[in-house]
Coordinates of C-alpha atoms and ligand atoms in Angstrom, one line a residue:
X1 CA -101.6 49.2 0.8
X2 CA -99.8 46.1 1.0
X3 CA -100.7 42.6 -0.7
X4 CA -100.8 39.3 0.8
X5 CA -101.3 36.2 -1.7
X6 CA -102.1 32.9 -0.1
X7 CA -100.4 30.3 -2.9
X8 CA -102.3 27.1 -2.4
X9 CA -100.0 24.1 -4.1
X10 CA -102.0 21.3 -5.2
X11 CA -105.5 23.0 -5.3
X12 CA -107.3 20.5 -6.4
X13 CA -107.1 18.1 -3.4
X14 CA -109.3 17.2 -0.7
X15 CA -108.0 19.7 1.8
X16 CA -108.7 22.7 -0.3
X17 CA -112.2 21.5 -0.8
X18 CA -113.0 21.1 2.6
X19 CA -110.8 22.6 4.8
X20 CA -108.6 25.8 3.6
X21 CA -111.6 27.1 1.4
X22 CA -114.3 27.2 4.8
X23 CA -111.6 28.5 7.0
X24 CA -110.8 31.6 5.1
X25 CA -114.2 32.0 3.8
X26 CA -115.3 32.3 7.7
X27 CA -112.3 34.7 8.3
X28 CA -113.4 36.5 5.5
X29 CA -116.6 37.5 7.3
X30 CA -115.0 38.2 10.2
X31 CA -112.8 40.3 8.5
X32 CA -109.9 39.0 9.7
X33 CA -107.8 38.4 6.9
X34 CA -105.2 40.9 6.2
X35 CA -106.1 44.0 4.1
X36 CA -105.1 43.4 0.3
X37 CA -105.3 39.6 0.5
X38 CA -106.1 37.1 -3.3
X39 CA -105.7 33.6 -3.3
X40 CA -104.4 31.6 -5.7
X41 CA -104.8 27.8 -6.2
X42 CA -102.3 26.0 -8.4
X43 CA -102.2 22.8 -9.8
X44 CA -102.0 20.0 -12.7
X45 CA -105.7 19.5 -12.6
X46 CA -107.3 22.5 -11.0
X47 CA -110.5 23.5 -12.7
X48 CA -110.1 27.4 -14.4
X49 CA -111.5 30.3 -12.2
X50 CA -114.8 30.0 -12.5
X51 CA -115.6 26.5 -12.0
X52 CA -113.5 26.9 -9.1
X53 CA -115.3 30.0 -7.4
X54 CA -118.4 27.6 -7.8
X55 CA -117.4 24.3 -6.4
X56 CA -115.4 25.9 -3.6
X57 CA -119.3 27.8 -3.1
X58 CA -120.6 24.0 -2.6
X59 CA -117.9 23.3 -0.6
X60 CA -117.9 26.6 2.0
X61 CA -121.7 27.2 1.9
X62 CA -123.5 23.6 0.6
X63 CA -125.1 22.9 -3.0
X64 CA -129.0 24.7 -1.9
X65 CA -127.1 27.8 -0.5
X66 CA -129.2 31.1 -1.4
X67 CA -127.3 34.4 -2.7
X68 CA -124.5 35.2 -0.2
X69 CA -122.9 38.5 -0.9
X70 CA -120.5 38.3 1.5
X71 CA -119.0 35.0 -0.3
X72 CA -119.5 37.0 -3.9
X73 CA -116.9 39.6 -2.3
X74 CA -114.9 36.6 -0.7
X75 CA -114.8 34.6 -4.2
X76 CA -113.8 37.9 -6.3
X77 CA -110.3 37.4 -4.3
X78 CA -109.6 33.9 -5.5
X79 CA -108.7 32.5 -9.0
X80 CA -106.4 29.6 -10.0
X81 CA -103.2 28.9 -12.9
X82 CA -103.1 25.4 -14.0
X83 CA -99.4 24.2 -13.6
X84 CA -97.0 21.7 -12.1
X85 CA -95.5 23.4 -9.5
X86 CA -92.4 21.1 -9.7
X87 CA -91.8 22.8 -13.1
X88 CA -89.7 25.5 -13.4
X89 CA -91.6 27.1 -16.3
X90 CA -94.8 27.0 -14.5
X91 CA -93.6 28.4 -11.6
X92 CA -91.9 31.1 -13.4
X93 CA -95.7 31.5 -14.7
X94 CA -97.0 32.2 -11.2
X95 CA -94.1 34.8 -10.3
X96 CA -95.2 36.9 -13.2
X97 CA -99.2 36.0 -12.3
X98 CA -98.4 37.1 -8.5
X99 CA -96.3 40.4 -9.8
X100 CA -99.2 41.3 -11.8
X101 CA -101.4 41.4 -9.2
X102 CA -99.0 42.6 -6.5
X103 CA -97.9 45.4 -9.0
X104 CA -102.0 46.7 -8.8
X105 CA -101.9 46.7 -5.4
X106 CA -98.7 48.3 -4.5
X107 CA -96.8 48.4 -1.0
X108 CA -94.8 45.2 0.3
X109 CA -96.0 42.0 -1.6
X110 CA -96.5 39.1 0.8
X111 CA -96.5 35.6 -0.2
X112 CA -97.5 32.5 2.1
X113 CA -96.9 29.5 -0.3
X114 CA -99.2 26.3 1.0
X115 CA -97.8 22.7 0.3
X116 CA -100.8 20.9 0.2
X117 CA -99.4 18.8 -2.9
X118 CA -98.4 15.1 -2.5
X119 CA -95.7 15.1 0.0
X120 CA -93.2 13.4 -2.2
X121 CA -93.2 16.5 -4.3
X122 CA -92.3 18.8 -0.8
X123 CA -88.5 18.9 -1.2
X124 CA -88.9 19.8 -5.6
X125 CA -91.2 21.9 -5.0
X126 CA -89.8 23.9 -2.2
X127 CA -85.8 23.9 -3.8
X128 CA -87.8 25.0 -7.4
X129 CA -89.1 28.1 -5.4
X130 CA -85.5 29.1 -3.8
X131 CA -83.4 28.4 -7.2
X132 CA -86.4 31.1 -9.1
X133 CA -85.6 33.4 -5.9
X134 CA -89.3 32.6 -4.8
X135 CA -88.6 32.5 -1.5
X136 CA -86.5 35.7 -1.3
X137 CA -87.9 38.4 1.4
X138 CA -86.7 41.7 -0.4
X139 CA -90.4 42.6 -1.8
X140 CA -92.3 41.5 1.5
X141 CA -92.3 38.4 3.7
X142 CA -92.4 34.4 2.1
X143 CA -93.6 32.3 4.6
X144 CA -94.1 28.2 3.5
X145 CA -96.6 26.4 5.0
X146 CA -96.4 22.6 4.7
X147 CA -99.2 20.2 5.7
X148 CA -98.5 16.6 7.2
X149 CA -97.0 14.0 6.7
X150 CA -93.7 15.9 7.7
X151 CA -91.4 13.0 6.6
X152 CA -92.1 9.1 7.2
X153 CA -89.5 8.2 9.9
X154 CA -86.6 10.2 11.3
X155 CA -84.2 9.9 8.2
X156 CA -87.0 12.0 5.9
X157 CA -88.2 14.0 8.2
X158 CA -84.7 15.1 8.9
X159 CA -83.6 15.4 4.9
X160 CA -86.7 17.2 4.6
X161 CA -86.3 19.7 7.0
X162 CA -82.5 19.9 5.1
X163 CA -83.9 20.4 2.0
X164 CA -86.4 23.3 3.7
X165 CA -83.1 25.0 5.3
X166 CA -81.1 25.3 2.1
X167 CA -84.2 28.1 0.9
X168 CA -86.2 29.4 3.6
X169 CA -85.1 30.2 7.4
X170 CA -86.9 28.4 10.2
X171 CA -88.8 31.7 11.0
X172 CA -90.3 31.3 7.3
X173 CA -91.7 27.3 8.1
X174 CA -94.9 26.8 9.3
X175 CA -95.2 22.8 9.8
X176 CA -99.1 21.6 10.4
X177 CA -100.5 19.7 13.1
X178 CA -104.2 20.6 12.6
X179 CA -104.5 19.7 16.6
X180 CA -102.6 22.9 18.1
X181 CA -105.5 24.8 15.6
X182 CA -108.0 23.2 18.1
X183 CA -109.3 25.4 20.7
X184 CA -109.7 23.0 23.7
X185 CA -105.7 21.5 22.9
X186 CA -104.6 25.8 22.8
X187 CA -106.7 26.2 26.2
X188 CA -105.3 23.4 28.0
X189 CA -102.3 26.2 28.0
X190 CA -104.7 28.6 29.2
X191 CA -106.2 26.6 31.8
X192 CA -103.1 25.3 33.6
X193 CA -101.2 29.0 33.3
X194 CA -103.9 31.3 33.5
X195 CA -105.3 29.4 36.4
X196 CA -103.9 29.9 40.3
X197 CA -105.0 26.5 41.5
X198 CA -104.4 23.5 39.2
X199 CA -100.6 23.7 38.5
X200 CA -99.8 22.9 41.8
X201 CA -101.3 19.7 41.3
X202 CA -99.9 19.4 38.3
X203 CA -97.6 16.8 39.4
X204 CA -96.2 13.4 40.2
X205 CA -97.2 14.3 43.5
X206 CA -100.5 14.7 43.1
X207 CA -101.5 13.3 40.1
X208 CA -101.5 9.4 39.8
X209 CA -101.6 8.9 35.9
X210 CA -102.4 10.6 32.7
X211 CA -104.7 9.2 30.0
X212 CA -105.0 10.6 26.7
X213 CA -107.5 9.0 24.1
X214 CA -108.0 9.8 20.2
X215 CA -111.2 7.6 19.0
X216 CA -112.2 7.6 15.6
X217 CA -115.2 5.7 14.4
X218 CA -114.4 5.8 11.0
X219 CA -112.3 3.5 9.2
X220 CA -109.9 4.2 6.6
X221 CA -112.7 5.7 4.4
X222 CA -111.2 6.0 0.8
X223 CA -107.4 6.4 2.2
X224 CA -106.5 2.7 2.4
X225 CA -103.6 2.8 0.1
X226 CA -102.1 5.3 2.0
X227 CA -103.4 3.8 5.7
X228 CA -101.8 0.6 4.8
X229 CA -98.1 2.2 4.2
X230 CA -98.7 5.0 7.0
X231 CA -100.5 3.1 10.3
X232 CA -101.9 4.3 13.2
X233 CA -98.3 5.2 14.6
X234 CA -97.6 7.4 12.2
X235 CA -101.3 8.8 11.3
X236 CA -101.8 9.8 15.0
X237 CA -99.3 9.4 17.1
X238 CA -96.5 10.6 15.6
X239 CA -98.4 14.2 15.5
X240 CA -101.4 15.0 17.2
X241 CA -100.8 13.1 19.9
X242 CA -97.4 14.1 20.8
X243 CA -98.4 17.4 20.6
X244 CA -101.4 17.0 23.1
X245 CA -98.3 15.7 25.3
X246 CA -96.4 18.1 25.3
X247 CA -98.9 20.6 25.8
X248 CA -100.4 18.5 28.9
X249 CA -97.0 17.8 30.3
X250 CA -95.1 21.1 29.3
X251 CA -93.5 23.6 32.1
X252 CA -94.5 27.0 32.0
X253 CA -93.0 28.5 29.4
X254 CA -91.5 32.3 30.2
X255 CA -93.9 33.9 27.6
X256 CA -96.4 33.8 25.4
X257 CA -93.9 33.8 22.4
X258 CA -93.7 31.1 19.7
X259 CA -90.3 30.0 20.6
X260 CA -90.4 30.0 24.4
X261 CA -93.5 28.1 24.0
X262 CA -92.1 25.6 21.0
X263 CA -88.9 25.2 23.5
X264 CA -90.8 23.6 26.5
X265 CA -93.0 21.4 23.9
X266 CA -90.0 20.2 23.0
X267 CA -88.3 19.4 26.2
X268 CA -91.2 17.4 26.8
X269 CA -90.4 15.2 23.7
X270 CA -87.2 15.0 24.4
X271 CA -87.5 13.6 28.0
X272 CA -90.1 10.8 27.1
X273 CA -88.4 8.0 28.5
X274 CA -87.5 5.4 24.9
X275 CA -88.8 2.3 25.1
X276 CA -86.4 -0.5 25.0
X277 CA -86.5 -3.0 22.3
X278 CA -87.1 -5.8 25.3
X279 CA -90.3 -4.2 26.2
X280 CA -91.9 -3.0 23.2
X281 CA -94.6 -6.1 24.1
X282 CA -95.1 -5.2 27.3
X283 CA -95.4 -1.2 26.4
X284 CA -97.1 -1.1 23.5
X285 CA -100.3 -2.6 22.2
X286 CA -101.1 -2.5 18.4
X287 CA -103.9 -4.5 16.6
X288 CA -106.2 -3.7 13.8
X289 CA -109.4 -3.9 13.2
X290 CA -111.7 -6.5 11.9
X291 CA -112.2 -6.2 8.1
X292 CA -109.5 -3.7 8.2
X293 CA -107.9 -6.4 5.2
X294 CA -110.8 -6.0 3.4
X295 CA -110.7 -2.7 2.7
X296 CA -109.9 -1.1 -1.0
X297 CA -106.0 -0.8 -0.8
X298 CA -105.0 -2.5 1.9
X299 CA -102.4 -5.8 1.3
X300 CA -104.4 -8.9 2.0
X301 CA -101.9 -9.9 4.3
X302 CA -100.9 -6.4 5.8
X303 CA -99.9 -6.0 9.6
X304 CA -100.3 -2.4 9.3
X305 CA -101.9 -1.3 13.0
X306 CA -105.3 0.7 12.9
X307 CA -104.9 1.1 16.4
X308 CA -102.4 1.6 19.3
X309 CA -101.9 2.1 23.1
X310 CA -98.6 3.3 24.6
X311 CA -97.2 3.4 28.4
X312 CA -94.9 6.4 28.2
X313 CA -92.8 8.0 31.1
X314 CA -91.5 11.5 31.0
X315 CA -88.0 11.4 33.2
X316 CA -88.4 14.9 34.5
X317 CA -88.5 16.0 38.3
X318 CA -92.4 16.7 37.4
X319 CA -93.7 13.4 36.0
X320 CA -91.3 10.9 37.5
X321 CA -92.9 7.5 37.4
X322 CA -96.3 8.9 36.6
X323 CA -97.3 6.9 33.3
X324 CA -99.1 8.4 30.3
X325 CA -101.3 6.1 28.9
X326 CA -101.5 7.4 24.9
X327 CA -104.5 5.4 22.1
X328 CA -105.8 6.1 18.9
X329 CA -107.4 3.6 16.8
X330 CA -110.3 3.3 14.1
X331 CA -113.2 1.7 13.8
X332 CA -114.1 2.5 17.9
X333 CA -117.3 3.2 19.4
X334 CA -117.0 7.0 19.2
X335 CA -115.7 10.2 18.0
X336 CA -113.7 11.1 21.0
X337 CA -110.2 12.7 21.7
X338 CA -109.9 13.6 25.8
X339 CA -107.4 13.7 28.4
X340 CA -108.0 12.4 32.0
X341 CA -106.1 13.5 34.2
X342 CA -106.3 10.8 37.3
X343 CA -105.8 12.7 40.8
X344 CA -104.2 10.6 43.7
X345 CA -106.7 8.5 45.9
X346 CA -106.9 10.2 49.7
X347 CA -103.8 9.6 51.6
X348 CA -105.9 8.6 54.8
X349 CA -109.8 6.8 54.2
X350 CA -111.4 8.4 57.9
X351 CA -115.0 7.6 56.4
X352 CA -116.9 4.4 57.6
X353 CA -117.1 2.7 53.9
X354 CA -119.5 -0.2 53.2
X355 CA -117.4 -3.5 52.5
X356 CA -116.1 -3.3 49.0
X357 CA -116.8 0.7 48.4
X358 CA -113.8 2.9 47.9
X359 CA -113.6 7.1 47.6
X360 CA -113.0 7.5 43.5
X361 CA -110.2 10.1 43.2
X362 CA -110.6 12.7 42.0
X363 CA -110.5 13.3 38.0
X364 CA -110.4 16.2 35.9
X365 CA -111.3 15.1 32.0
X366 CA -110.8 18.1 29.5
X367 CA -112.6 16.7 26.7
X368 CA -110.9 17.9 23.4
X369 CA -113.2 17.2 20.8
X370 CA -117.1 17.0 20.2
X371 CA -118.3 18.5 23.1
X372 CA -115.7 20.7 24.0
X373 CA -115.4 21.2 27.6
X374 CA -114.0 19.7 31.1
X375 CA -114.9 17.8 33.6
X376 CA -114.0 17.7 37.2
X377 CA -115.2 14.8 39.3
X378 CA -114.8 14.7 43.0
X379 CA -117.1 13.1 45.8
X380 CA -119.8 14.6 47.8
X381 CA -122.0 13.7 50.4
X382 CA -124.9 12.0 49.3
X383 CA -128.0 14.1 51.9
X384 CA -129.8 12.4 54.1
X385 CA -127.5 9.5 54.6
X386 CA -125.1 9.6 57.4
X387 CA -121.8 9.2 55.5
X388 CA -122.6 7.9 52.2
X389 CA -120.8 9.4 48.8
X390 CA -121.3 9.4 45.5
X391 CA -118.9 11.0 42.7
X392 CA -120.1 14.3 41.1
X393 CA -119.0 15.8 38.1
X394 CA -118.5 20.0 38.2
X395 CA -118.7 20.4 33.9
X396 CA -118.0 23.2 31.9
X397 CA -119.3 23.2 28.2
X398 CA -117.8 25.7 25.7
X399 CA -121.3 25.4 23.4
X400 CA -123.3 26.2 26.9
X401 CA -120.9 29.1 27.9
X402 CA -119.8 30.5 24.4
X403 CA -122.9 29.4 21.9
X404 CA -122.7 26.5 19.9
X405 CA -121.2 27.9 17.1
X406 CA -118.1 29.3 19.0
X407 CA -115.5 26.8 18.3
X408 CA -113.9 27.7 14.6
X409 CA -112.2 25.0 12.6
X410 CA -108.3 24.3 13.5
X411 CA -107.5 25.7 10.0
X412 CA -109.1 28.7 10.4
X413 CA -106.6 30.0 13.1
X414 CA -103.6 28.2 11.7
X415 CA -104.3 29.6 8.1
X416 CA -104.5 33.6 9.6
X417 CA -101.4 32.9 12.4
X418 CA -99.4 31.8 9.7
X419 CA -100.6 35.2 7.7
X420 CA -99.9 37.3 11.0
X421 CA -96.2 35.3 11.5
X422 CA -97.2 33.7 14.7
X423 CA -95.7 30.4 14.3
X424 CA -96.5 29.2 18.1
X425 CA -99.1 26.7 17.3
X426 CA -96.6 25.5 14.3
X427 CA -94.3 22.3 14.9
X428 CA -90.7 23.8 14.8
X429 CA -88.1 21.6 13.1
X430 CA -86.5 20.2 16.3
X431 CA -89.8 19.1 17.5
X432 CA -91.3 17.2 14.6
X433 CA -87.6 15.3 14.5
X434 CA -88.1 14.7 18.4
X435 CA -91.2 13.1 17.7
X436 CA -89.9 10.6 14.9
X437 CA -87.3 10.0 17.2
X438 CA -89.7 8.3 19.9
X439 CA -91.9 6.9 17.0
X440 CA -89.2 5.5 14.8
X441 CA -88.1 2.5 17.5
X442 CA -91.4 1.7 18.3
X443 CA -92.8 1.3 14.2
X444 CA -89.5 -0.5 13.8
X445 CA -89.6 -3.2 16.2
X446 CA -93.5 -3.7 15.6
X447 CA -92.4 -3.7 11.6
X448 CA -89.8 -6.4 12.4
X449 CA -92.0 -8.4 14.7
X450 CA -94.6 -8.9 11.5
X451 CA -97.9 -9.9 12.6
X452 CA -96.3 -11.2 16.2
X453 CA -97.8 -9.6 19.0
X454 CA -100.9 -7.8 16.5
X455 CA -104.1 -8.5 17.1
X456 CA -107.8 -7.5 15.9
X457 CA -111.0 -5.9 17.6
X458 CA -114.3 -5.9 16.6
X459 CA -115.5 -2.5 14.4
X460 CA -117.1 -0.6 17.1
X461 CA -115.8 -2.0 20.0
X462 CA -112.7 -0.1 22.3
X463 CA -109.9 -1.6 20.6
X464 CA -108.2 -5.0 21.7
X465 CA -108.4 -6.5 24.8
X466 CA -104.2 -6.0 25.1
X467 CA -105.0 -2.2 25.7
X468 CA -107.3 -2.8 28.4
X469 CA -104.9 -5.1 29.7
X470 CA -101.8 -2.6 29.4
X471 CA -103.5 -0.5 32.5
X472 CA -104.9 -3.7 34.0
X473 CA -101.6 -4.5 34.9
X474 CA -100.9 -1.0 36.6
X475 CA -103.9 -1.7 38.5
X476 CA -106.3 0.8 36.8
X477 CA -108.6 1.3 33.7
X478 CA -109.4 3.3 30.9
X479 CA -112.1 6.2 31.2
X480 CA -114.3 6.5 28.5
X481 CA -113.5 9.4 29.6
X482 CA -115.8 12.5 27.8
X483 CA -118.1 10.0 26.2
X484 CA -120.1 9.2 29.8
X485 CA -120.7 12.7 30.5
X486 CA -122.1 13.3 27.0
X487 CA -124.4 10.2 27.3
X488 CA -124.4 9.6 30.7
X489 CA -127.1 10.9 33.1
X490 CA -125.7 14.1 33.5
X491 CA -125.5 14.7 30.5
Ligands
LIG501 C1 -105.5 13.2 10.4 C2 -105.3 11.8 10.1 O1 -104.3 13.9 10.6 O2 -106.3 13.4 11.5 C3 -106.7 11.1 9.9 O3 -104.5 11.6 8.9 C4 -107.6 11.4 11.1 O4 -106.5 9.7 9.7 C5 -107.6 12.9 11.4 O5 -108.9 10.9 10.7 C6 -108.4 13.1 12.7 O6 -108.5 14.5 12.8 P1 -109.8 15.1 13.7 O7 -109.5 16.6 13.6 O8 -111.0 14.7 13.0 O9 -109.6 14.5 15.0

């Protein structure tokens, strides 16, 4: 039989705790991770095996959790090694560890090493691991996994991915973006290219605009040291919601293959239309929110953005001159992330309206996250009336058609793709640099500006008036998009 060791770098953190622990857990009693498979968690302060199996129990399972045999067999394959894994000495320790337990298991001896360490530490870390011949394929596969943030602007990103090619090959690199783990952002693919009748639509000439909304209520929680240096740009923007971009705006790729997919993500990205220096004001919309310089770690006088709205333009032959409306903020009335996508209005109105009513065009919301599902919203006659019409919404809920239960975490299927080599919902190197590349001018120019142009919103309210304004000047609105269904009267 063959071995597979999941290396977790930097153990002890958050993300272990309550992310990487639950997801392969769950896999676990799905049995879907690979025959043969220990982890291990390293780090400075990572509490001896043991204390770990029983805290990551709390974590996976909750503190009142009754006897669970299959955790038991799940916990028997994890144990930890205390050390710096910027230190050659300690990582020389966990090559003999890993060897040891390999060497009981026989067969090929796979490693997936898992940055989830401060990213500072990436590049030391990741050149320690090629000088010990860590990373070297002879015994089995070495696959890296790194977790975000991928660099801080275009220069790091960039030296980072340097630092990555000098020891590993890009087929080794699995870069996160916790949002291609999401079901609904991996079946937006599905629905446009496993679908006859909505890709040709899908188009400047039928579709009038393109909205795509990640709301947060939260605020910066216990992270407002590293808010305040990162922003909303960079938290959001630079990532998740590039990626939901790309995979709304993408072509059809040729197949279902990491690379052909990862190439048309990419040419998305690279033909977003730069915004100019001159009209980063009229473009962009940033503003934070009230109390934001309050918070524990955040510079009194910071101008660090907790939200933002962008008008971007994708100069391709399928989205010419259709705008994509991109926000993201904190502190906003709900826990929403959606995309609307905002059909045409009827070239020809043939229906006797009453003064001041107009046909709603049609709208198809696909509503990413809580209530996974989609919307579709076109007009029907209202009976009994003689040409009266109201708007109707067709819905499909995954909790309704799949049980609600049926969505897994993101990391869950990232954590076993990276263990089965499929690096399609990974952020190749060209991409992630792409992405600073439309993010860097944009930070800059705000950065310059200071606190010109940024503004505040109340906590729970839908960011700044400027956003509303951005697509009040295009002559349209933001939907709320996936929240109305959920509360709304149809809900
Ligand atoms: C993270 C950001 O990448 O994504 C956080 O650093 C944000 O600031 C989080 O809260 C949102 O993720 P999700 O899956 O809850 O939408």
């Amino acid at each position: 039989m063959d071995s597979t060791t999941l290396v977790i770098f930097g153990a002890s953190g958050d993300l272990t705790r309550r992310k990487l622990i639950p997801a392969l857990y769950n896999a676990a009693r799905k049995d879907r991770l690979p025959a043969g498979f220990r982890l291990l968690g390293m780090s400075r302060s990572v509490l001896p095996t043991p204390e770990f199996r029983a805290d990551m129990r709390q974590a996976a399972l909750g503190p009142e959790a009754p006897p669970d045999a299959e955790w038991e067999t799940f916990a028997q394959t994890v144990e930890t090694l205390r050390g710096d894994p910027t230190s050659a000495d300690d990582l020389g320790q966990l090559d003999r560890r890993l060897s040891e337990l390999e060497r009981a298991v026989g067969g090929s001896a796979n490693r997936l090493f898992y940055l989830a360490t401060p990213p500072h530490v990436y590049p030391e870390v990741i050149a320690r691991l090629g000088t010990l011949g860590m990373t070297d394929q002879a015994n089995g596969w070495r696959r890296l996994v790194i977790e975000k943030p991928f660099g801080s602007d275009l220069p790091t990103a960039q030296a980072l991915n340097q630092s990555i090619h000098q020891v590993l090959d890009e087929s080794q690199v699995y870069r996160i973006d916790h949002y291609l783990g999401k079901e609904t952002v991996q079946n937006v693919l599905v629905f446009r290219f496993a679908n006859s009748i909505f890709e040709p639509l899908w188009n400047r000439r039928y579709i009038d605009h393109v909205q795509i909304t990640v709301a947060e209520t939260v605020g910066v929680e216990h992270r407002g040291d590293f808010y305040d240096r990162v922003g909303v740009l960079r938290d959001m923007f630079q990532n998740h919601l590039m990626q939901v971009l790309s995979m709304v705006a993408m072509e059809p790729p040729s197949s279902f293959d990491a690379n052909a997919l990862r190439d048309e993500r990419s040419k998305v990205l690279r033909a977003v239309r730069p915004i100019a220096a001159q009209a980063m004001l009229t473009e962009t919309v940033r503003a934070q929110y009230q109390g934001y310089l309050q918070e524990t770690g955040v510079a009194p006088d910071s101008t660090t953005p907790t939200y933002a709205a962008l008008r971007l333009y994708i100069d391709n032959w399928r989205w010419q001159g259709v705008p994509f409306y991109l926000r993201s903020g904190k502190a906003l009335p709900a826990k929403t992330t959606g995309v609307l996508i905002q059909f045409k209005s009827v070239p020809h109105v043939m229906f006797p309206l009453p003064p001041g009513r107009s046909i709603r065009p049609n709208a198809l919301e696909i509503c990413l996250q809580p209530d996974e599902g989609m919307h579709l919203v076109f007009e029907v006659k209202v009976p009994d009336t003689m040409s009266e019409m109201r708007s109707v919404d067709m819905d499909f809920h995954y909790a309704e058609a799949f049980g609600p239960d049926a969505i897994p975490d993101a990391y869950e299927r990232l954590l076993l793709d990276a263990l089965a080599g499929d690096a399609s919902l990974f952020t190749r190197a060209d991409t992630i640099e792409l992405a600073w590349q439309l993010v860097d001018p944009i930070q800059r120019a705000w950065e310059s500006a200071g606190g010109l142009g940024l503004t505040t919103y109340p906590q729970g309210a839908w960011g700044p008036t400027a956003a509303d304004d951005l697509l009040a000047s295009d002559g349209r609105s933001w939907s709320s998009s996936c929240m109305e269904h959920r509360h709304g009267p149809s809900a």
